[in-house]
Amino acid sequence: MNSTYIAKDNKNTKQHRIGEKGEIPMLQKTINITSESGIHARPATLLVNKASSFTSNIDLEFNGKKVNLKSIMGVMSLGIGQGASVTFHVDGDDEQEALDAIVELMSKEGLGA
Amino acid sequence: MIELNGIGASDGIAIAKAYSLKEPEFIIENKTVSDKQQELKKLDDALNQAKSELEQIRDTARVRLGEEKAAIFSAHLLVLQDPEFIEPVKADIENNSICAEYALKEKADMFIAMFEAMDNEYMKERAADIKDVSKRVISHLLSVPLPNLSLISEEVIVVAEDLTPSDTAQLNGQYVKGFTTNIGGRTSHSAIMARSMEIPAVVGTKQATSEIQNGMILIVDGFTGKLIIDPTEKQLIEYKQKHEQYVLQREEWSKLVNEATVTEDGHHVELAANIGKPEDVEKVLENGAEGIGLYRTEFLYMERDKLPTEEEQFDAYKTVLEKMEGKPVVVRTLDIGGDKELPYLKLPHELNPFLGFRAIRLCLEQQDIFRTQLRALLRASTFGNLKIMFPMIATVDEFNEAKSILMEEKQKLIQENIEVAEDIEIGMMVEIPSAAVLADQFAKVVDFFSIGTNDLIQYTMAADRMNERVSYLYQPYNPAILRLVSMVIDAAHQQGRWVGMCGEMAGDKVAIPLLLGLGLDEFSMSASSILPARTQLKHLSKAHAASHKAELLAMDTAEKVIDFAKETYAVN
């Protein structure tokens, strides 16, 4: 499988943000997927729509692969099933708001917490 | 003017412009463009057009197929704005002066290959979604419109190779006056749907899609199976008259909507309708059915990516029972397998699916699926007159096991203080020859039989009803079939049970007098056949039909049976 296209190379992913205040780690949160059918079409659609409403860069990491949460094909390509542990990485002006909204959506839709 | 002969699948005459669902072929070349800005704008415009079409398709799907199915199109819409897909396409145009359609096709193909390579069936299917979306964008880039049933906004006759269940669910009766397909027969899905929607249809024309261009005027004659392309002025006048006559005849029939079905000599038989979805009940009531003789529950399970919940099923059953206001509703438990697959069950592929792991065989093994359905049915039972039947029963043990599971679920509900109707009749389909031959034994344990002729014929004649090369063996009037039907009816009556028939044969005007003579109690058919059948039965005498029983069962060929029926009962 040619996954190099969507999955970002971990080495190049910005882990820290360098600003005037020095290094501030980006926001991240790990969630366990409890939904029986994992993240299939409908939840993926909800997540991508939600992510797209923020300006921050939002990545979803699963199984060592990181994809853009604003990319439906990226999210679907991870094939996230029940029991998976996924991590959201959020970086940008509205990062806190974005992360809160995503976590809320995940729990409201019974996807995971 | 060209005439094609197919099979009349649904009565009526339709005259309208053709709307071909045949997809155009796209020729995509790797061209360089001189004006990159213009090419980028072309891409944006195509994306926007595709977006508004998909929104329209999604909205139609939401109304006609439900939220679950519509969600797929929401995902399609996101593909159009997927940054990992669209940005590289734009970069390709900008950096390499590649034409938009080629750049898009290349990126789409890469994603398609990636999804197809995944070892998860569900993910593999997503490749089809990407194909679908990129095809729509490319159609706008090349200005070759892509047909779609949801986009029809004027009166048309739909022309297609075949129509899938999701196609037919999108047909809007307001605009679609009729349809014609290359393949299919009277019992194929598209034909059954045409009758339930009361849209005239001709199926199995073999070459409709190759002969017909969009916008040509067509006449669909659902009575004779004739399809006329680009008719003459004379034909147009002739068929308009034929259409008007049919409209008048239907008005005549409609006077019988609220009447019981009584033969000339005072015998009552029950005329019931076959349905697949709660929405079908409307037509059932409009056509004055005395009940529902077959509710095919598998539609609840199809066109989705997981099993329906108990709650979803309960809602559907309750709706049907309530709308029928106490009239009998015979629900057939899940009949999946054979030609009806559920990809999400991940059943292994079988060489001989019609003889394989299907219907009750699957339900007895995967009992969680079966029990969920039974619970939903039992909970709904207090909202009307519910009867339950099991499909594909081959042995008495199978019936007894299915019934005991039903009883267990009933007990559980009672213990949970959930109300369940006391008097639910439990019956079975007779569609396997072993069940027909052993009907006297089955009659001791069932409350009723419903003969499923479509399968009974194919199993008795050992002829796949989907295989056109052996279609000559699909003989409803073969005396072997009539003898089996007669055996089942006699065995049931001996034990005081009633017998219905829910195959296509029950609504056939040639078969009706024969079945009346054999003693059939309930005829279940497409809703649109009910009023003509009631009219016909009013003029038949049961005693007279019964007097020919021995003679009929002693015949040797289907032709003789048909000739006899046509001559004796003046039908054609």
XYZ file of C-alpha atoms in Angstrom:
685
model
C 0.000 0.000 0.000
C 1.278 3.387 -0.927
C 0.672 5.129 2.339
C 3.493 7.616 2.142
C 1.256 10.009 0.329
C -1.255 10.655 3.060
C 0.606 9.495 6.092
C 2.986 12.203 7.066
C 6.508 11.306 7.915
C 6.719 11.576 11.665
C 10.161 13.113 11.524
C 8.858 16.110 9.649
C 5.831 16.691 11.782
C 6.139 19.761 13.829
C 6.052 18.577 17.419
C 6.719 21.948 18.963
C 5.710 25.386 18.098
C 8.381 28.022 18.239
C 7.090 31.435 19.084
C 8.177 34.516 20.915
C 7.428 32.763 24.155
C 9.771 29.931 23.285
C 8.770 26.321 22.758
C 5.199 25.468 23.580
C 4.072 21.910 22.962
C 1.110 21.564 20.606
C -2.156 20.282 21.999
C -2.767 16.609 21.810
C -5.276 14.140 23.161
C -5.531 10.387 22.976
C -8.922 8.743 22.721
C -9.996 5.106 22.764
C -12.503 4.128 20.117
C -15.503 2.395 21.667
C -17.947 2.540 18.752
C -18.711 -0.923 17.416
C -18.129 -0.054 13.789
C -15.112 2.165 14.453
C -14.714 5.329 12.394
C -16.555 4.495 9.190
C -18.219 6.822 6.692
C -20.683 8.666 8.892
C -18.440 9.468 11.889
C -15.563 10.266 9.540
C -17.817 12.762 7.785
C -18.759 14.385 11.077
C -15.150 14.608 12.225
C -13.863 16.067 8.954
C -16.692 18.593 8.858
C -15.953 19.629 12.401
C -12.201 19.873 11.810
C -12.738 21.898 8.653
C -14.567 24.580 10.606
C -11.326 25.534 12.406
C -8.212 27.197 11.046
C -5.767 25.148 13.146
C -3.840 22.286 11.644
C -5.379 19.121 13.004
C -3.800 15.722 12.568
C -5.109 12.313 13.500
C -2.606 9.677 14.458
C -3.266 5.967 14.526
C -0.931 3.030 14.407
C 2.121 5.186 13.713
C 0.462 7.018 10.822
C -0.598 10.624 10.886
C -3.188 12.149 8.550
C -4.853 15.509 8.088
C -8.202 15.431 9.909
C -9.634 17.742 7.258
C -9.045 15.025 4.649
C -11.912 12.516 4.452
C -9.781 10.123 2.462
C -6.963 10.448 4.931
C -9.235 9.642 7.849
C -10.902 6.762 6.032
C -7.564 5.355 4.909
C -6.579 4.687 8.524
C -9.317 2.054 8.801
C -9.858 2.767 12.481
C -11.806 -0.002 14.194
C -13.242 -0.602 17.629
C -10.644 -0.703 20.415
C -8.182 1.509 18.545
C -6.298 4.215 20.367
C -6.051 7.426 18.336
C -4.357 10.731 19.038
C -5.414 14.163 17.868
C -2.702 16.786 17.361
C -3.952 20.347 17.117
C -1.872 23.371 16.325
C -3.053 26.891 15.530
C -4.893 29.957 16.694
C -8.095 28.169 17.637
C -6.460 24.961 18.853
C -8.114 24.729 22.270
C -11.529 25.406 20.841
C -10.934 22.882 18.073
C -9.738 20.130 20.374
C -12.652 20.677 22.762
C -15.119 20.512 19.893
C -13.601 17.278 18.573
C -13.552 15.599 21.971
C -17.156 16.647 22.537
C -18.196 15.279 19.152
C -16.445 11.970 19.807
C -18.278 11.472 23.070
C -21.641 12.798 21.860
C -21.626 10.396 18.906
C -20.581 7.499 21.094
C -17.357 7.050 19.147
C -14.944 7.072 22.044
C -13.542 8.959 24.969
C -39.206 4.367 -35.857
C -37.787 1.215 -34.280
C -39.656 -1.420 -32.280
C -38.026 -3.584 -29.646
C -39.686 -6.525 -27.968
C -39.101 -7.130 -24.301
C -41.137 -8.406 -21.412
C -44.082 -6.391 -20.127
C -43.184 -6.034 -16.464
C -45.801 -3.577 -15.265
C -49.128 -2.697 -16.874
C -49.829 0.645 -18.477
C -48.753 2.827 -21.365
C -46.135 5.554 -21.051
C -45.202 8.099 -23.697
C -42.353 10.486 -22.938
C -38.792 11.529 -23.752
C -35.958 9.101 -23.072
C -33.578 9.680 -20.181
C -30.676 7.300 -20.571
C -28.772 6.201 -17.507
C -26.011 4.841 -19.691
C -22.823 6.477 -18.564
C -20.821 8.310 -21.177
C -17.273 7.189 -21.813
C -14.652 9.760 -20.988
C -11.506 10.108 -23.008
C -8.860 11.699 -20.866
C -5.568 12.695 -22.429
C -2.499 14.110 -20.832
C -2.574 17.578 -22.372
C -0.630 20.640 -21.377
C -2.483 23.883 -20.982
C -1.270 27.351 -21.828
C -3.471 29.311 -19.469
C -3.009 27.847 -15.993
C -5.270 30.403 -14.311
C -8.093 29.534 -16.655
C -7.528 25.819 -16.005
C -7.635 26.370 -12.248
C -10.870 28.281 -12.649
C -12.255 25.478 -14.800
C -11.442 23.052 -11.983
C -13.104 25.268 -9.390
C -16.224 25.587 -11.517
C -16.393 21.818 -12.038
C -15.952 21.209 -8.315
C -18.755 23.655 -7.567
C -21.096 22.105 -10.111
C -20.348 18.636 -8.786
C -20.976 19.955 -5.291
C -24.406 21.333 -6.068
C -25.383 18.124 -7.895
C -24.245 15.977 -5.002
C -26.165 18.177 -2.579
C -29.282 17.625 -4.640
C -28.653 13.873 -4.796
C -28.058 13.793 -1.057
C -31.282 15.674 -0.330
C -33.281 13.317 -2.550
C -31.637 10.324 -0.900
C -32.491 11.678 2.530
C -36.172 11.853 1.650
C -36.408 8.618 -0.314
C -33.756 6.355 1.210
C -33.287 7.717 4.711
C -30.541 9.429 6.628
C -28.185 6.442 6.648
C -27.974 6.250 2.849
C -27.757 10.022 2.514
C -24.664 10.007 4.744
C -22.698 8.393 1.922
C -23.287 11.482 -0.199
C -22.174 13.740 2.646
C -18.926 11.797 2.559
C -18.789 12.260 -1.230
C -19.145 16.009 -0.744
C -16.154 16.000 1.579
C -14.055 14.231 -1.044
C -14.625 17.272 -3.273
C -12.996 19.537 -0.718
C -10.419 17.084 0.584
C -7.178 19.115 0.810
C -5.009 16.019 0.352
C -6.793 15.330 -2.918
C -7.564 18.728 -4.420
C -4.390 20.610 -3.427
C -2.045 18.222 -5.282
C -4.304 18.463 -8.356
C -4.053 22.229 -8.256
C -0.286 22.018 -7.746
C -0.021 19.766 -10.776
C -1.870 22.296 -12.909
C 0.173 25.166 -11.572
C 3.612 23.563 -11.658
C 3.344 21.248 -14.632
C 0.662 22.899 -16.792
C -1.273 19.608 -16.842
C -4.918 19.780 -17.869
C -7.335 19.569 -14.948
C -9.067 16.309 -15.958
C -5.787 14.423 -16.281
C -4.373 15.774 -13.045
C -7.573 14.901 -11.221
C -7.829 11.434 -12.728
C -4.247 10.685 -11.779
C -4.708 11.637 -8.139
C -8.072 9.885 -7.946
C -6.573 6.696 -9.382
C -3.882 6.788 -6.753
C -6.445 6.933 -3.947
C -8.583 4.279 -5.621
C -5.588 1.944 -5.814
C -4.784 2.648 -2.194
C -8.290 1.815 -0.946
C -8.582 -1.203 -3.203
C -5.394 -2.586 -1.711
C -6.720 -2.472 1.846
C -7.666 -5.799 3.368
C -10.960 -4.563 4.749
C -14.061 -5.103 2.584
C -15.680 -1.918 3.777
C -12.609 0.135 2.868
C -12.358 -1.559 -0.512
C -15.847 -0.336 -1.265
C -14.749 3.225 -0.566
C -12.709 3.022 -3.756
C -16.054 3.034 -5.569
C -16.995 6.251 -3.777
C -13.875 7.993 -5.048
C -14.503 6.716 -8.572
C -18.017 8.074 -8.355
C -17.019 11.515 -7.177
C -14.093 11.972 -9.529
C -16.239 10.828 -12.462
C -18.753 13.532 -11.603
C -16.079 16.252 -11.528
C -14.547 14.997 -14.773
C -17.978 15.025 -16.431
C -18.149 18.750 -15.750
C -14.565 19.358 -16.828
C -15.381 17.685 -20.144
C -18.928 19.114 -20.286
C -20.434 15.661 -20.780
C -23.367 15.383 -18.363
C -23.516 12.368 -16.083
C -27.012 10.904 -15.720
C -28.552 10.671 -12.294
C -32.086 9.762 -11.278
C -32.210 12.455 -8.618
C -31.547 15.162 -11.183
C -34.589 14.415 -13.351
C -36.967 17.360 -13.394
C -39.269 16.713 -16.374
C -41.442 13.841 -17.560
C -39.255 11.048 -18.892
C -38.946 7.344 -19.540
C -35.806 6.006 -17.901
C -33.611 3.780 -20.071
C -30.989 1.603 -18.372
C -29.036 -1.624 -18.588
C -30.735 -2.629 -15.336
C -32.026 -0.819 -12.276
C -30.592 -1.613 -8.846
C -32.648 -1.383 -5.647
C -31.083 1.979 -4.850
C -31.855 3.223 -8.371
C -35.504 2.312 -8.050
C -35.687 3.887 -4.612
C -34.650 7.173 -6.225
C -37.257 7.036 -8.991
C -39.588 9.961 -8.596
C -43.041 8.893 -9.775
C -43.905 12.488 -10.520
C -41.434 12.662 -13.411
C -40.617 9.069 -14.268
C -43.538 7.929 -16.406
C -42.083 4.542 -17.256
C -38.852 2.665 -17.700
C -37.191 0.131 -19.894
C -34.126 -2.029 -19.314
C -31.869 -4.297 -21.332
C -32.007 -7.205 -18.937
C -34.458 -8.723 -16.471
C -37.710 -10.663 -16.445
C -41.096 -10.459 -14.727
C -39.662 -11.504 -11.379
C -36.510 -9.396 -11.437
C -36.153 -6.669 -8.869
C -36.815 -3.824 -11.302
C -40.039 -5.469 -12.522
C -41.363 -6.012 -9.010
C -40.585 -2.402 -8.122
C -42.287 -1.103 -11.272
C -45.484 -2.872 -10.298
C -45.333 -1.662 -6.718
C -44.836 1.913 -7.954
C -47.436 1.400 -10.703
C -45.070 2.644 -13.393
C -45.403 0.982 -16.827
C -42.231 -0.923 -17.676
C -40.719 -3.122 -20.342
C -37.678 -5.132 -19.260
C -35.326 -7.465 -21.086
C -35.206 -5.506 -24.356
C -31.522 -6.494 -24.731
C -30.597 -3.342 -26.669
C -32.601 -0.416 -25.343
C -29.502 1.445 -24.169
C -27.688 1.042 -27.460
C -30.673 2.056 -29.623
C -31.912 4.982 -27.584
C -30.391 8.439 -27.305
C -31.396 10.976 -24.685
C -34.446 12.973 -25.688
C -35.895 10.506 -28.235
C -39.641 9.974 -27.865
C -40.514 6.511 -26.575
C -43.647 4.485 -26.078
C -43.536 1.830 -23.361
C -46.333 -0.720 -23.611
C -46.234 -2.584 -20.310
C -49.058 -4.914 -21.396
C -47.362 -6.458 -24.409
C -43.706 -5.720 -23.693
C -43.335 -3.570 -26.773
C -40.972 -0.601 -26.813
C -41.379 1.880 -29.665
C -38.550 4.318 -30.339
C -39.346 7.495 -32.241
C -42.979 6.500 -33.011
C -45.009 7.592 -36.018
C -47.845 10.082 -35.656
C -50.305 7.222 -36.092
C -48.729 5.170 -33.326
C -48.772 8.140 -30.987
C -52.519 8.577 -31.506
C -53.131 4.846 -31.130
C -51.202 4.572 -27.881
C -52.663 7.717 -26.398
C -56.065 6.108 -26.907
C -54.844 2.880 -25.365
C -53.581 4.850 -22.383
C -56.911 6.639 -21.956
C -58.805 3.347 -22.129
C -56.587 1.973 -19.392
C -57.192 5.040 -17.248
C -60.957 4.509 -17.669
C -60.636 0.833 -16.840
C -58.731 1.678 -13.683
C -61.510 4.043 -12.671
C -63.919 1.172 -13.128
C -61.715 -1.070 -10.992
C -61.350 1.562 -8.319
C -65.073 1.293 -7.568
C -64.230 -2.077 -6.005
C -61.676 -0.634 -3.580
C -63.854 -1.043 -0.524
C -65.540 -4.279 -1.534
C -64.736 -7.746 -0.271
C -63.557 -10.280 -2.826
C -66.465 -12.626 -3.374
C -66.869 -15.082 -6.233
C -70.014 -15.348 -8.302
C -71.141 -18.292 -6.169
C -70.600 -16.443 -2.891
C -67.165 -17.664 -1.743
C -64.845 -15.171 -0.137
C -61.133 -15.287 -0.936
C -58.634 -12.879 0.521
C -56.701 -10.585 -1.794
C -53.544 -9.332 -0.117
C -50.529 -7.340 -1.273
C -46.776 -7.902 -1.207
C -44.641 -5.083 0.210
C -40.972 -4.379 0.885
C -41.086 -1.123 2.823
C -43.479 0.699 5.156
C -44.003 3.343 2.451
C -45.545 0.690 0.206
C -48.587 0.473 2.486
C -50.033 3.575 0.851
C -50.488 1.764 -2.487
C -51.795 -1.291 -0.660
C -54.618 0.740 0.878
C -55.296 2.710 -2.300
C -55.820 -0.566 -4.127
C -58.121 -1.993 -1.509
C -56.058 -4.990 -0.372
C -57.608 -7.029 2.423
C -54.227 -7.517 4.047
C -50.516 -7.859 3.457
C -49.643 -11.402 2.433
C -45.908 -10.874 2.254
C -43.811 -8.215 3.938
C -40.259 -8.796 2.673
C -38.194 -7.603 5.616
C -34.819 -7.900 3.888
C -35.109 -4.351 2.545
C -34.545 -3.212 6.122
C -31.163 -4.914 5.970
C -30.080 -3.861 2.482
C -28.358 -0.721 1.220
C -26.592 -0.051 4.495
C -23.344 -0.919 6.220
C -24.543 -2.647 9.360
C -27.487 -4.616 10.722
C -30.623 -2.658 11.574
C -31.163 -2.281 15.314
C -34.130 -3.769 17.141
C -35.515 -0.246 17.503
C -35.274 0.530 13.771
C -37.041 -2.716 12.962
C -39.682 -2.184 15.628
C -40.493 1.224 14.144
C -40.898 -0.221 10.649
C -43.112 -3.137 11.751
C -45.191 -0.942 14.018
C -45.767 1.572 11.212
C -46.980 -1.131 8.837
C -49.255 -2.756 11.422
C -50.775 0.548 12.487
C -51.394 1.725 8.945
C -53.145 -1.574 8.144
C -55.604 -0.947 10.990
C -56.157 -4.513 12.113
C -56.016 -6.141 8.683
C -53.695 -9.173 8.615
C -50.006 -8.516 7.986
C -47.859 -11.564 7.197
C -44.221 -10.758 7.889
C -41.552 -12.994 6.443
C -38.439 -13.153 8.595
C -35.090 -12.313 7.035
C -34.624 -13.990 3.650
C -31.085 -13.072 2.737
C -28.599 -15.031 0.664
C -29.135 -16.310 -2.862
C -29.323 -13.232 -5.065
C -29.722 -10.911 -2.067
C -26.397 -10.281 -0.385
C -25.458 -8.250 2.661
C -21.789 -7.299 2.249
C -21.420 -6.403 5.935
C -22.220 -9.966 7.041
C -19.016 -11.012 5.255
C -20.423 -14.387 4.264
C -18.097 -16.543 2.216
C -18.789 -16.601 -1.506
C -20.737 -19.697 -2.520
C -20.703 -21.529 -5.827
C -24.407 -22.200 -5.624
C -25.972 -19.469 -3.493
C -29.598 -20.360 -4.254
C -28.959 -23.784 -2.762
C -26.703 -22.484 -0.040
C -26.535 -20.736 3.283
C -29.541 -18.444 3.103
C -32.794 -17.387 4.776
C -33.788 -19.594 7.744
C -30.557 -21.582 7.453
C -28.575 -18.441 8.183
C -30.993 -17.269 10.881
C -30.816 -20.556 12.791
C -27.040 -20.378 12.837
C -26.560 -16.644 13.402
C -29.239 -16.494 16.029
C -28.405 -13.033 17.333
C -29.593 -11.600 14.011
C -32.745 -13.725 14.099
C -33.562 -13.041 17.743
C -33.245 -9.270 17.282
C -35.762 -9.420 14.452
C -38.158 -11.643 16.403
C -38.033 -9.338 19.435
C -38.822 -6.340 17.247
C -41.721 -8.215 15.646
C -43.125 -9.437 18.951
C -42.946 -5.957 20.449
C -44.780 -4.571 17.429
C -47.421 -7.304 17.575
C -49.777 -5.356 19.801
C -50.196 -2.640 17.154
C -52.179 -4.729 14.687
C -52.864 -8.204 13.320
C -49.402 -9.737 12.956
C -48.629 -13.145 11.473
C -45.052 -14.391 11.195
C -43.665 -16.813 8.638
C -40.262 -18.391 8.114
C -38.688 -18.607 4.655
C -36.921 -21.568 2.995
C -38.101 -24.241 5.416
C -36.956 -27.656 4.167
C -37.540 -29.855 7.207
C -40.011 -30.082 10.087
C -37.091 -29.720 12.504
C -36.142 -26.355 11.018
C -39.666 -25.062 11.516
C -39.835 -26.379 15.075
C -36.479 -24.853 15.950
C -37.411 -21.461 14.478
C -40.717 -21.553 16.319
C -39.090 -22.454 19.637
C -36.663 -19.541 19.305
C -39.649 -17.291 18.677
C -41.366 -18.676 21.786
C -38.225 -18.144 23.873
C -38.069 -14.499 22.824
C -41.754 -14.126 23.591
C -41.242 -15.506 27.104
C -38.303 -13.167 27.674
C -40.403 -10.166 26.693
C -43.225 -11.235 28.966
C -40.738 -11.521 31.821
C -39.553 -8.013 31.004
C -43.171 -6.890 31.330
C -43.384 -5.982 27.668
C -46.746 -6.584 26.104
C -46.935 -9.162 23.300
C -50.043 -10.147 21.331
C -51.485 -13.493 22.430
C -52.708 -14.880 19.162
C -49.898 -14.470 16.644
C -50.217 -17.064 13.882
C -46.928 -18.713 12.922
C -46.548 -20.144 9.469
C -43.992 -20.922 6.825
C -43.198 -20.375 3.193
C -43.560 -23.404 0.966
C -40.909 -22.886 -1.673
C -38.790 -26.022 -1.370
C -40.264 -29.159 -2.940
C -39.556 -31.205 0.211
C -41.895 -28.949 2.180
C -44.635 -29.299 -0.427
C -44.318 -33.078 -0.566
C -44.377 -33.337 3.225
C -47.097 -30.709 3.655
C -49.371 -33.100 5.575
C -46.725 -33.372 8.308
C -45.956 -29.657 8.303
C -49.685 -28.890 8.528
C -49.717 -30.425 12.014
C -47.258 -27.830 13.340
C -47.940 -24.631 11.402
C -50.852 -22.204 11.526
C -50.686 -21.447 7.807
C -48.710 -21.920 4.606
C -47.720 -19.331 2.051
C -46.583 -20.794 -1.247
C -43.670 -18.888 -2.744
C -43.997 -19.840 -6.377
C -40.948 -17.967 -7.715
C -38.600 -20.225 -5.754
C -40.828 -23.309 -5.751
C -40.761 -23.293 -9.551
C -37.010 -22.850 -9.827
C -36.298 -25.575 -7.266
C -38.817 -28.013 -8.720
C -37.619 -27.504 -12.283
C -33.958 -27.193 -11.210
C -33.679 -24.057 -13.341
C -32.017 -20.879 -12.107
C -34.573 -18.140 -12.667
C -31.801 -15.609 -13.297
C -30.297 -17.680 -16.103
C -31.842 -16.660 -19.409
C -30.661 -19.788 -21.207
C -32.825 -22.017 -19.046
C -35.700 -19.574 -18.710
C -37.888 -21.880 -20.838
C -37.964 -24.189 -17.806
C -39.439 -21.515 -15.595
C -42.969 -22.912 -16.056
C -45.555 -21.804 -13.502
C -48.175 -23.835 -15.370
C -46.266 -27.068 -15.456
C -48.605 -29.728 -14.041
C -45.833 -30.715 -11.618
C -46.136 -27.278 -9.991
C -49.925 -27.413 -9.938
C -49.839 -30.842 -8.291
C -47.475 -29.576 -5.588
C -49.700 -26.555 -4.982
C -52.743 -28.790 -4.820
C -51.043 -31.164 -2.366
C -50.168 -28.282 -0.078
C -53.703 -26.887 -0.131
C -55.335 -30.277 0.503
C -52.933 -31.127 3.330
C -53.532 -27.761 5.001
C -57.308 -27.931 4.726
C -57.265 -31.430 6.194
C -55.814 -29.893 9.363
C -57.970 -26.788 9.218
C -55.093 -24.484 8.167
C -55.293 -21.799 5.524
C -53.024 -21.434 2.485
C -51.862 -18.321 0.745
C -49.654 -17.743 -2.254
C -47.243 -14.847 -2.484
C -45.376 -15.509 -5.701
C -45.988 -13.695 -8.971
C -48.391 -16.461 -10.010
C -51.008 -15.378 -7.455
C -51.691 -12.172 -9.389
C -51.682 -13.718 -12.852
C -55.078 -13.674 -14.497
C -54.484 -17.024 -16.183
C -53.527 -18.651 -12.867
C -56.250 -17.120 -10.696
C -59.151 -19.358 -11.866
C -56.934 -22.455 -11.613
C -55.815 -21.570 -8.072
C -59.395 -20.789 -7.064
C -60.355 -24.259 -8.258
C -57.536 -25.841 -6.254
C -58.906 -24.133 -3.135
C -56.356 -21.374 -2.446
C -57.565 -19.145 0.416
C -55.360 -16.088 0.089
C -53.809 -14.524 -3.017
C -50.987 -12.086 -2.331
C -49.721 -9.975 -5.223
C -48.424 -6.588 -6.309
C -50.841 -3.926 -5.097
C -51.618 -2.896 -8.665
C -52.951 -6.372 -9.505
C -55.533 -6.440 -6.717
C -58.418 -4.582 -8.309
C -58.183 -6.411 -11.654
C -58.037 -9.694 -9.707
C -61.086 -8.730 -7.643
C -62.984 -7.863 -10.811
C -62.029 -11.195 -12.327
C -62.927 -13.225 -9.211
C -66.354 -11.592 -8.997
C -67.188 -13.268 -12.291
C -65.769 -16.697 -11.466
C -67.554 -19.580 -9.775
C -65.499 -21.501 -7.257
C -67.642 -24.619 -7.627
C -67.212 -24.555 -11.380
C -63.439 -24.043 -11.123
C -63.193 -26.878 -8.571
C -65.059 -29.227 -10.864
C -62.105 -29.086 -13.276
C -59.499 -29.944 -10.639
C -58.992 -33.623 -11.504
C -58.854 -32.887 -15.209
C -56.298 -30.142 -14.649
C -54.013 -32.245 -12.456
C -54.037 -35.040 -15.039
C -52.545 -32.858 -17.781
C -49.018 -33.481 -19.065
C -47.653 -30.139 -20.289
C -47.707 -26.479 -19.311
C -49.036 -25.544 -22.770
C -52.117 -27.683 -22.272
C -52.761 -26.108 -18.884
C -52.488 -22.621 -20.344
C -54.707 -23.463 -23.318
C -57.254 -25.002 -20.991
C -57.296 -21.935 -18.730
C -57.594 -19.506 -21.610
C -60.405 -21.434 -23.212
C -62.367 -22.252 -20.071
C -62.090 -18.869 -18.367
C -61.808 -16.551 -21.351
C -58.512 -14.981 -20.267
C -55.464 -14.182 -22.335
